[in-house]
Short mmCIF file of C-alpha atoms and ligand atoms in Angstrom, two decimals:
data_model
loop_
_atom_site.label_atom_id
_atom_site.label_comp_id
_atom_site.label_asym_id
_atom_site.label_seq_id
_atom_site.Cartn_x
_atom_site.Cartn_y
_atom_site.Cartn_z
CA MET A 225 50.33 -39.79 -37.24
CA ASN A 226 49.82 -36.86 -39.99
CA PRO A 227 52.23 -37.63 -43.08
CA ASP A 228 52.10 -34.02 -44.30
CA ARG A 229 52.57 -31.57 -42.03
CA SER A 230 50.84 -28.73 -44.33
CA MET A 231 47.21 -30.50 -43.41
CA LEU A 232 45.77 -30.03 -40.79
CA THR A 233 43.22 -32.75 -38.66
CA TRP A 234 39.64 -31.81 -38.98
CA GLN A 235 39.25 -31.83 -35.50
CA HIS A 236 42.08 -29.09 -35.83
CA ALA A 237 40.59 -27.44 -38.27
CA ARG A 238 37.50 -27.04 -36.77
CA GLU A 239 39.08 -25.55 -33.54
CA LEU A 240 40.83 -22.83 -35.33
CA ILE A 241 37.42 -22.70 -37.14
CA LEU A 242 35.57 -21.79 -34.12
CA GLY A 243 37.75 -19.78 -32.12
CA CYS A 244 37.03 -17.04 -35.34
CA ALA A 245 32.73 -17.77 -34.87
CA THR A 246 31.37 -15.55 -31.78
CA PRO A 247 27.79 -14.92 -31.15
CA LEU A 248 26.27 -12.19 -33.76
CA GLY A 249 24.47 -8.78 -31.74
CA SER A 250 21.17 -8.84 -30.70
CA GLU A 251 17.95 -7.88 -32.38
CA VAL A 252 14.31 -7.49 -30.88
CA VAL A 253 11.49 -9.49 -32.74
CA GLU A 254 8.28 -10.23 -32.05
CA LEU A 255 7.87 -13.39 -30.37
CA SER A 256 5.54 -14.38 -33.54
CA ALA A 257 8.69 -14.27 -35.24
CA SER A 258 10.61 -16.19 -33.13
CA ALA A 259 10.64 -20.08 -33.83
CA PHE A 260 13.60 -21.42 -33.68
CA ARG A 261 15.78 -18.71 -33.00
CA VAL A 262 18.45 -17.99 -29.95
CA LEU A 263 18.14 -16.24 -26.86
CA ALA A 264 20.30 -13.57 -26.61
CA SER A 265 19.33 -12.39 -22.81
CA ASP A 266 18.41 -14.84 -19.80
CA LEU A 267 15.03 -14.08 -19.14
CA ALA A 268 13.43 -13.60 -15.68
CA ALA A 269 8.91 -14.64 -15.26
CA THR A 270 6.91 -11.18 -14.74
CA ARG A 271 4.02 -13.06 -14.06
CA GLN A 272 2.93 -16.65 -12.24
CA LEU A 273 1.85 -19.61 -14.23
CA PRO A 274 -0.64 -20.30 -13.56
CA PRO A 275 -2.09 -17.11 -12.40
CA TRP A 276 -4.56 -18.34 -9.67
CA ASP A 277 -5.74 -21.51 -8.15
CA ASN A 278 -7.88 -23.79 -10.61
CA SER A 279 -9.21 -27.05 -11.31
CA ALA A 280 -7.64 -29.81 -13.02
CA MET A 281 -10.94 -31.48 -13.55
CA ASP A 282 -14.91 -31.27 -14.09
CA GLY A 283 -16.09 -32.14 -10.95
CA TYR A 284 -17.14 -30.25 -7.82
CA ALA A 285 -15.77 -27.87 -5.86
CA VAL A 286 -15.30 -28.79 -2.05
CA ARG A 287 -14.27 -28.07 1.26
CA VAL A 288 -12.57 -31.41 2.56
CA ALA A 289 -13.19 -30.53 6.00
CA ASP A 290 -17.22 -30.42 5.05
CA LEU A 291 -16.98 -34.33 3.63
CA HIS A 292 -18.72 -37.17 5.25
CA ALA A 293 -18.66 -40.13 3.25
CA ASN A 294 -22.46 -41.03 1.96
CA GLU A 295 -23.56 -37.53 3.25
CA PRO A 296 -24.95 -35.54 -0.13
CA LEU A 297 -24.33 -32.18 -0.36
CA PRO A 298 -26.26 -28.81 -2.05
CA VAL A 299 -24.91 -28.56 -5.42
CA VAL A 300 -25.12 -24.65 -5.18
CA GLY A 301 -23.85 -23.25 -8.68
CA THR A 302 -21.82 -23.86 -11.55
CA ILE A 303 -18.14 -22.62 -12.70
CA ALA A 304 -17.03 -22.77 -15.80
CA ALA A 305 -13.56 -21.80 -17.22
CA GLY A 306 -13.59 -18.04 -17.95
CA HIS A 307 -16.30 -17.29 -15.74
CA PRO A 308 -14.79 -17.06 -11.91
CA ALA A 309 -17.36 -17.31 -9.17
CA ASN A 310 -18.73 -14.08 -7.53
CA GLU A 311 -19.22 -15.80 -4.08
CA PRO A 312 -17.52 -18.01 -1.66
CA LEU A 313 -17.89 -21.67 -1.17
CA PRO A 314 -20.58 -21.30 1.27
CA PRO A 315 -20.11 -23.99 3.92
CA ARG A 316 -21.80 -27.38 3.33
CA ALA A 317 -22.08 -27.03 -0.45
CA THR A 318 -20.80 -27.97 -3.72
CA MET A 319 -20.15 -26.41 -6.34
CA ARG A 320 -19.85 -27.51 -9.82
CA ILE A 321 -16.84 -26.59 -11.24
CA MET A 322 -14.95 -27.05 -15.20
CA THR A 323 -11.05 -27.79 -15.97
CA GLY A 324 -9.62 -24.15 -16.15
CA ALA A 325 -11.94 -22.83 -14.06
CA PRO A 326 -11.18 -20.67 -11.01
CA MET A 327 -11.16 -22.27 -7.93
CA PRO A 328 -14.16 -20.60 -5.71
CA ALA A 329 -12.70 -18.89 -2.37
CA GLY A 330 -12.85 -21.51 0.17
CA ALA A 331 -12.98 -24.61 -1.65
CA ASP A 332 -9.74 -26.60 -0.92
CA ALA A 333 -9.82 -29.82 -3.23
CA VAL A 334 -11.93 -31.13 -6.60
CA VAL A 335 -13.72 -34.23 -6.75
CA MET A 336 -13.76 -35.47 -10.30
CA ARG A 337 -17.10 -36.30 -11.71
CA GLU A 338 -16.32 -39.93 -12.16
CA ASP A 339 -16.36 -39.93 -8.38
CA ALA A 340 -19.93 -38.22 -7.99
CA ASP A 341 -23.61 -38.89 -7.96
CA GLU A 342 -25.92 -35.57 -8.60
CA GLN A 343 -29.56 -35.92 -8.54
CA GLN A 344 -32.21 -32.87 -7.88
CA GLY A 345 -29.27 -30.89 -7.15
CA GLN A 346 -27.59 -33.17 -4.42
CA VAL A 347 -24.34 -34.78 -5.05
CA VAL A 348 -23.28 -37.71 -3.09
CA PHE A 349 -19.49 -39.05 -3.46
CA ARG A 350 -18.65 -42.18 -3.89
CA LYS A 351 -14.10 -40.86 -2.84
CA LEU A 352 -13.53 -38.54 -0.23
CA PRO A 353 -10.47 -36.31 -1.65
CA ARG A 354 -7.54 -35.41 -0.42
CA LEU A 355 -6.48 -31.67 0.47
CA GLY A 356 -5.87 -29.85 -2.35
CA GLN A 357 -6.38 -32.99 -4.18
CA HIS A 358 -7.06 -31.47 -8.34
CA VAL A 359 -6.44 -28.46 -7.58
CA ARG A 360 -3.60 -26.58 -9.95
CA HIS A 361 -2.24 -24.16 -7.68
CA ALA A 362 -0.80 -20.24 -8.07
CA GLY A 363 2.46 -20.36 -9.27
CA GLU A 364 2.98 -24.19 -9.48
CA ASP A 365 4.58 -23.85 -12.45
CA VAL A 366 6.50 -20.55 -13.19
CA ARG A 367 6.56 -17.89 -10.09
CA VAL A 368 7.23 -14.48 -10.45
CA GLY A 369 10.76 -13.45 -10.70
CA SER A 370 11.97 -17.33 -11.49
CA SER A 371 14.30 -17.53 -14.37
CA VAL A 372 12.65 -19.31 -16.90
CA LEU A 373 14.72 -19.20 -19.59
CA SER A 374 18.48 -18.82 -20.28
CA ALA A 375 20.86 -17.05 -22.76
CA GLY A 376 21.53 -19.88 -25.84
CA SER A 377 18.00 -21.51 -25.53
CA VAL A 378 16.66 -22.38 -29.06
CA LEU A 379 12.87 -21.07 -29.30
CA GLY A 380 11.45 -24.63 -29.97
CA PRO A 381 7.78 -24.78 -29.59
CA GLY A 382 7.38 -24.73 -25.81
CA GLU A 383 9.64 -21.98 -25.22
CA LEU A 384 7.27 -19.94 -27.20
CA GLY A 385 4.08 -21.45 -25.70
CA LEU A 386 5.84 -20.16 -22.26
CA LEU A 387 7.04 -17.25 -23.47
CA ALA A 388 3.20 -16.23 -24.87
CA ALA A 389 1.63 -17.40 -21.01
CA LEU A 390 4.36 -14.76 -19.49
CA GLY A 391 3.18 -12.42 -21.71
CA ARG A 392 6.84 -11.32 -23.86
CA LEU A 393 5.03 -10.20 -26.82
CA ILE A 394 8.88 -8.80 -27.88
CA VAL A 395 12.26 -11.63 -27.53
CA PRO A 396 16.21 -10.21 -28.05
CA VAL A 397 17.46 -13.05 -29.90
CA HIS A 398 20.78 -13.32 -31.87
CA ARG A 399 20.75 -11.62 -35.01
CA ARG A 400 20.87 -14.49 -38.48
CA PRO A 401 24.20 -14.45 -39.85
CA GLN A 402 23.97 -13.39 -43.57
CA VAL A 403 25.55 -16.03 -45.92
CA ALA A 404 26.73 -15.19 -49.47
CA ILE A 405 27.16 -18.52 -51.82
CA VAL A 406 29.74 -18.09 -54.26
CA SER A 407 30.51 -20.44 -57.15
CA THR A 408 33.35 -20.13 -58.93
CA GLY A 409 34.19 -21.70 -62.39
CA ASP A 410 33.83 -20.92 -66.47
CA GLU A 411 32.26 -24.28 -66.15
CA LEU A 412 28.95 -23.41 -64.78
CA VAL A 413 25.79 -22.30 -66.06
CA THR A 414 22.33 -22.00 -63.94
CA ALA A 415 20.19 -24.55 -63.62
CA ASP A 416 17.69 -22.96 -65.88
CA GLU A 417 20.36 -22.94 -68.57
CA PRO A 418 21.04 -26.13 -71.11
CA PRO A 419 24.24 -27.08 -70.50
CA GLN A 420 26.59 -27.01 -73.69
CA HIS A 421 29.77 -29.61 -74.15
CA GLY A 422 32.01 -29.06 -71.17
CA GLN A 423 29.61 -27.18 -68.93
CA ILE A 424 28.09 -28.84 -65.87
CA VAL A 425 24.95 -26.92 -63.58
CA ASN A 426 25.67 -25.23 -60.56
CA SER A 427 24.24 -27.71 -58.32
CA ASN A 428 26.58 -26.47 -55.30
CA ALA A 429 24.99 -23.11 -55.09
CA HIS A 430 21.45 -25.07 -54.18
CA CYS A 431 22.76 -27.69 -51.98
CA LEU A 432 24.86 -25.28 -49.52
CA LEU A 433 21.31 -22.39 -49.94
CA ALA A 434 19.33 -25.37 -48.40
CA LEU A 435 21.96 -26.47 -45.94
CA VAL A 436 22.41 -22.79 -45.11
CA GLU A 437 18.69 -22.26 -44.47
CA ARG A 438 18.42 -25.57 -42.54
CA SER A 439 21.28 -24.49 -40.29
CA GLY A 440 18.68 -21.12 -39.57
CA ALA A 441 21.34 -18.56 -40.99
CA LYS A 442 19.79 -16.83 -44.34
CA GLY A 443 21.35 -17.97 -47.72
CA ARG A 444 21.76 -15.46 -51.23
CA ILE A 445 23.40 -16.90 -53.90
CA LEU A 446 25.24 -14.33 -56.07
CA PRO A 447 26.03 -14.47 -59.81
CA ILE A 448 28.60 -17.33 -60.58
CA ALA A 449 32.16 -16.20 -60.76
CA ARG A 450 34.90 -16.91 -63.55
CA ASP A 451 38.01 -18.50 -63.09
CA ARG A 452 39.61 -14.88 -63.96
CA PRO A 453 41.10 -13.09 -61.03
CA GLU A 454 40.01 -9.92 -61.60
CA GLU A 455 35.72 -11.27 -61.79
CA LEU A 456 36.65 -12.98 -58.75
CA LYS A 457 37.82 -9.57 -56.57
CA ARG A 458 34.61 -8.03 -58.19
CA CYS A 459 32.52 -10.96 -56.58
CA PHE A 460 33.83 -11.25 -53.22
CA ALA A 461 34.53 -7.74 -52.98
CA GLU A 462 30.66 -7.66 -52.59
CA ALA A 463 30.32 -10.99 -50.58
CA PHE A 464 32.70 -10.23 -47.71
CA ALA A 465 30.24 -6.88 -46.97
CA SER A 466 27.91 -10.85 -44.91
CA ASP A 467 28.64 -12.36 -42.19
CA VAL A 468 30.24 -15.48 -43.74
CA VAL A 469 31.17 -16.40 -47.46
CA LEU A 470 31.23 -19.68 -48.61
CA SER A 471 32.57 -20.22 -52.12
CA SER A 472 33.22 -23.15 -53.71
CA GLY A 473 35.83 -24.27 -56.04
CA GLY A 474 39.05 -22.81 -57.32
CA VAL A 475 41.23 -23.46 -54.18
CA SER A 476 43.09 -26.49 -55.57
CA VAL A 477 46.36 -26.52 -57.46
CA GLY A 478 44.96 -26.29 -60.53
CA ASP A 479 45.88 -23.23 -63.21
CA PHE A 480 42.97 -21.59 -63.05
CA ASP A 481 42.21 -21.57 -59.27
CA PHE A 482 43.10 -18.21 -57.98
CA VAL A 483 40.29 -18.20 -55.38
CA LYS A 484 43.15 -18.60 -52.61
CA GLN A 485 45.34 -15.90 -53.82
CA VAL A 486 41.86 -13.03 -54.46
CA PHE A 487 40.67 -13.47 -50.97
CA THR A 488 44.56 -12.18 -49.40
CA GLU A 489 44.42 -9.33 -52.17
CA LEU A 490 40.75 -8.45 -51.11
CA GLY A 491 42.65 -7.82 -46.91
CA ALA A 492 41.86 -11.61 -45.68
CA LYS A 493 43.67 -13.10 -43.53
CA GLU A 494 43.81 -17.02 -44.32
CA HIS A 495 44.01 -19.54 -41.17
CA PHE A 496 44.67 -22.55 -43.17
CA PHE A 497 44.56 -24.36 -46.21
CA ARG A 498 43.67 -28.20 -46.74
CA VAL A 499 42.83 -30.50 -44.05
CA ALA A 500 43.60 -33.98 -44.05
CA MET A 501 40.40 -35.47 -45.08
CA LYS A 502 38.56 -37.04 -47.99
CA PRO A 503 36.74 -35.34 -49.40
CA GLY A 504 37.04 -32.12 -49.03
CA LYS A 505 41.01 -31.82 -48.93
CA PRO A 506 41.77 -28.37 -50.48
CA LEU A 507 39.37 -26.14 -47.75
CA VAL A 508 40.79 -22.68 -47.17
CA PHE A 509 39.28 -21.04 -44.17
CA SER A 510 40.16 -16.80 -43.03
CA THR A 511 38.80 -14.35 -41.97
CA VAL A 512 38.79 -10.66 -42.87
CA GLU A 513 37.82 -7.14 -40.77
CA GLN A 514 35.68 -4.03 -41.77
CA ARG A 515 34.45 -1.21 -40.77
CA GLY A 516 34.33 -3.44 -37.12
CA GLN A 517 33.05 -6.19 -38.31
CA LYS A 518 34.16 -9.80 -39.16
CA THR A 519 33.25 -12.04 -42.35
CA LEU A 520 34.00 -15.08 -42.28
CA VAL A 521 35.32 -16.88 -45.56
CA PHE A 522 35.40 -20.05 -46.54
CA GLY A 523 36.50 -21.41 -49.80
CA LEU A 524 34.62 -24.74 -50.03
CA PRO A 525 36.18 -27.19 -52.44
CA GLY A 526 34.41 -27.47 -55.83
CA ASN A 527 32.95 -31.56 -55.95
CA PRO A 528 29.49 -31.61 -54.61
CA ALA A 529 30.26 -34.54 -52.20
CA SER A 530 33.42 -32.23 -50.89
CA SER A 531 31.71 -29.11 -50.26
CA LEU A 532 28.92 -30.77 -48.67
CA VAL A 533 30.74 -32.16 -46.23
CA SER A 534 33.02 -29.91 -45.26
CA PHE A 535 29.78 -27.98 -44.56
CA GLU A 536 28.52 -30.35 -42.02
CA LEU A 537 31.98 -30.41 -40.20
CA PHE A 538 33.02 -26.59 -40.62
CA VAL A 539 30.92 -24.37 -41.55
CA HIS A 540 27.59 -26.07 -39.97
CA PRO A 541 29.36 -25.69 -36.00
CA ALA A 542 30.35 -22.06 -37.29
CA LEU A 543 26.96 -20.92 -38.13
CA ARG A 544 25.55 -22.68 -35.23
CA ARG A 545 28.16 -20.24 -33.00
CA LEU A 546 27.18 -16.76 -35.12
CA LEU A 547 23.52 -17.79 -34.35
CA GLY A 548 24.31 -18.08 -30.37
CA TYR A 549 24.48 -21.53 -29.40
CA PRO A 550 26.20 -22.20 -26.78
CA ALA A 551 30.16 -23.19 -27.57
CA ALA A 552 30.36 -27.26 -26.83
CA GLN A 553 26.48 -28.21 -28.30
CA SER A 554 27.46 -29.95 -31.72
CA PRO A 555 25.14 -29.15 -34.90
CA HIS A 556 24.89 -33.32 -34.96
CA PRO A 557 24.15 -36.31 -32.52
CA VAL A 558 27.34 -38.38 -32.42
CA ALA A 559 26.85 -42.18 -32.43
CA THR A 560 28.65 -44.92 -32.60
CA VAL A 561 27.39 -47.35 -35.00
CA ARG A 562 28.83 -50.48 -36.59
CA LEU A 563 29.52 -51.33 -40.21
CA SER A 564 27.26 -53.75 -42.25
CA GLU A 565 29.73 -53.92 -45.00
CA PRO A 566 33.31 -53.65 -45.06
CA ILE A 567 35.48 -50.47 -45.65
CA ARG A 568 38.83 -49.83 -46.92
CA PRO A 569 40.25 -47.34 -44.96
CA ASP A 570 42.38 -44.20 -46.70
CA ARG A 571 45.68 -44.27 -45.80
CA GLU A 572 46.67 -40.57 -44.84
CA ARG A 573 42.90 -38.86 -44.85
CA THR A 574 40.15 -39.71 -42.27
CA HIS A 575 37.14 -40.22 -44.68
CA PHE A 576 33.93 -39.23 -44.26
CA THR A 577 32.13 -42.26 -45.38
CA ARG A 578 28.10 -41.11 -46.51
CA ALA A 579 25.75 -43.99 -45.30
CA LEU A 580 22.47 -44.85 -44.21
CA CYS A 581 22.50 -45.99 -40.92
CA THR A 582 19.72 -47.95 -39.31
CA ARG A 583 18.56 -49.41 -36.15
CA SER A 584 18.85 -53.47 -35.69
CA ALA A 585 15.27 -55.07 -35.98
CA GLU A 586 16.01 -57.29 -32.88
CA SER A 587 17.71 -54.49 -31.06
CA PRO A 588 16.41 -50.95 -31.48
CA PHE A 589 19.22 -49.12 -29.88
CA ASP A 590 21.95 -50.71 -32.25
CA LEU A 591 22.63 -49.18 -35.31
CA TRP A 592 24.18 -50.18 -38.44
CA ALA A 593 25.53 -48.43 -41.26
CA ARG A 594 26.14 -49.07 -44.95
CA PRO A 595 28.05 -46.59 -46.77
CA LEU A 596 26.51 -45.53 -50.16
CA ALA A 597 27.85 -46.90 -53.25
CA GLN A 598 28.88 -43.71 -55.15
CA GLN A 599 31.53 -42.69 -53.00
CA GLY A 600 33.48 -40.07 -55.32
CA SER A 601 33.69 -36.73 -54.52
CA GLY A 602 32.15 -35.78 -57.80
CA MET A 603 29.01 -37.92 -57.55
CA LEU A 604 25.99 -36.93 -56.58
CA ARG A 605 23.86 -39.85 -55.66
CA SER A 606 25.44 -41.05 -52.91
CA LEU A 607 24.38 -37.47 -51.08
CA VAL A 608 20.76 -38.35 -51.51
CA GLY A 609 18.96 -40.23 -48.83
CA MET A 610 22.35 -40.18 -46.73
CA ASN A 611 21.47 -39.67 -43.03
CA ALA A 612 24.80 -40.33 -41.75
CA LEU A 613 28.81 -39.28 -42.11
CA LEU A 614 30.97 -42.31 -41.20
CA GLU A 615 33.92 -40.86 -39.53
CA VAL A 616 36.77 -43.57 -40.57
CA PRO A 617 40.25 -42.98 -39.55
CA PRO A 618 43.45 -43.90 -41.39
CA GLY A 619 44.53 -47.02 -41.63
CA GLU A 620 45.60 -49.87 -44.02
CA ALA A 621 43.67 -52.67 -43.05
CA THR A 622 40.04 -53.58 -44.39
CA LEU A 623 37.41 -52.69 -41.70
CA PRO A 624 35.49 -55.49 -40.98
CA VAL A 625 31.60 -56.52 -40.79
CA GLY A 626 30.69 -55.45 -37.59
CA SER A 627 33.38 -52.69 -36.68
CA GLU A 628 32.63 -49.67 -34.49
CA LEU A 629 33.11 -46.11 -36.03
CA HIS A 630 31.69 -42.60 -34.98
CA ALA A 631 28.76 -41.19 -37.01
CA SER A 632 27.46 -37.50 -37.66
CA LEU A 633 23.57 -38.06 -37.61
CA LEU A 634 22.39 -35.83 -40.11
CA GLY A 635 19.11 -36.77 -40.48
CA PRO A 636 16.61 -38.82 -38.18
CA VAL A 637 16.92 -43.00 -37.74
P1 AMP B 1202 37.17 -27.19 -58.51
O1 AMP B 1202 37.10 -26.91 -57.42
O2 AMP B 1202 37.44 -25.36 -59.05
O3 AMP B 1202 38.50 -27.47 -58.86
O4 AMP B 1202 36.07 -28.09 -59.03
C1 AMP B 1202 36.55 -29.35 -58.84
C2 AMP B 1202 34.94 -30.46 -59.37
O5 AMP B 1202 33.91 -29.49 -59.17
C3 AMP B 1202 35.01 -29.82 -61.28
O6 AMP B 1202 34.84 -31.44 -61.84
C4 AMP B 1202 34.17 -28.95 -61.05
O7 AMP B 1202 33.73 -28.80 -62.19
C5 AMP B 1202 33.04 -29.54 -59.85
N1 AMP B 1202 32.35 -28.19 -59.46
C6 AMP B 1202 32.82 -26.85 -59.52
N2 AMP B 1202 31.82 -25.82 -58.75
C7 AMP B 1202 30.93 -26.44 -58.73
C8 AMP B 1202 29.15 -26.04 -58.69
N3 AMP B 1202 29.28 -24.90 -58.47
N4 AMP B 1202 28.21 -26.65 -58.41
C9 AMP B 1202 28.75 -28.48 -59.57
N5 AMP B 1202 30.30 -28.70 -59.21
C10 AMP B 1202 31.38 -27.78 -58.99
MG1 MG B 1203 37.35 -24.89 -60.88
#
């Protein structure tokens, strides 16, 4: 039960956000610029692969019916890759053939070189081949007209190799969302300025930019916005032209937290404010429609750990949806892990604990999670080297060593 009714569960918050996120329109890009983009339509093959029958081995192209154990055959030519034979294979003869070279007409198998003895233009085979042995048949990999990739596929190395082989020089992909990163706060200075007393470096912008780029979207850091409604308004009016706005700070209940109010004044519709989670309770999600374009607006909390955790739980899945990934796909694998140290849950909110997951040496399928020290939401150290967010549900009792929990795996384990 959630005792504070104005707070959503994190699952409900994520559902609301994903309900507002639909894949962006498509654009056509060159194959060489399409790595890790998401395909916007189904693609069918206009060529077959392999294009012609060819040898899978260095060896001898033969006609199986011509072969008898220990009977030599004359070698009447050599077929190299890229150099098809001009003549068919004559009766009762063989041709040397290299891997990837087209089969000569009339040949129906290849004997590998390791199974042959050639002397003075005659070859004897130690093993007789089956019909079709070591032949890669035209179209056995891909048939003309067959569907090769479906919309929503990510163009990874294998997909790009396939598209290149099929001669697809341009591909339709979803547009990458443009993400404007706005950091708010009178205390903030850029990383190249020495902070005076009372000032801190705007570290969130750099952290968020890396998170955005890792998701596949395009990030842009806007100038720091001071805690004054007029300045915030000017800054967000510009940011609202992007597909997504990530603002950090100024969404809590402080005297100078104007971000929420400014979103509304600029015409954004607020979907929720506050989620029953730790870190990251204050979180505003709004949408704004301008000139037929919808912008997702996230007012993330200012504390570094809060903004990072909120990004992974809410922004990352939304960006993936805009990028065209299938709706049901989560950005992170979720695993069941066991605690290597006890944890005291929060009484009311799900605690997303930054942790280091490792595999057990004895049984490598078992994952153990060690909560990192310094879980304070303002602490930067616990963000370094973490590879998992543990989902610790609200509760009273301490969870002992060995307790099972769900973890989102953010990095290799
Ligand atoms: P706020 O959400 O604005 O109340 O800020 C909460 C805490 O996060 C304060 O200690 C801020 O100084 C800190 N903070 C806010 N914005 C940033 C930022 N861009 N980078 C690092 N820390 C920040
Ligand atoms: Mg602030």
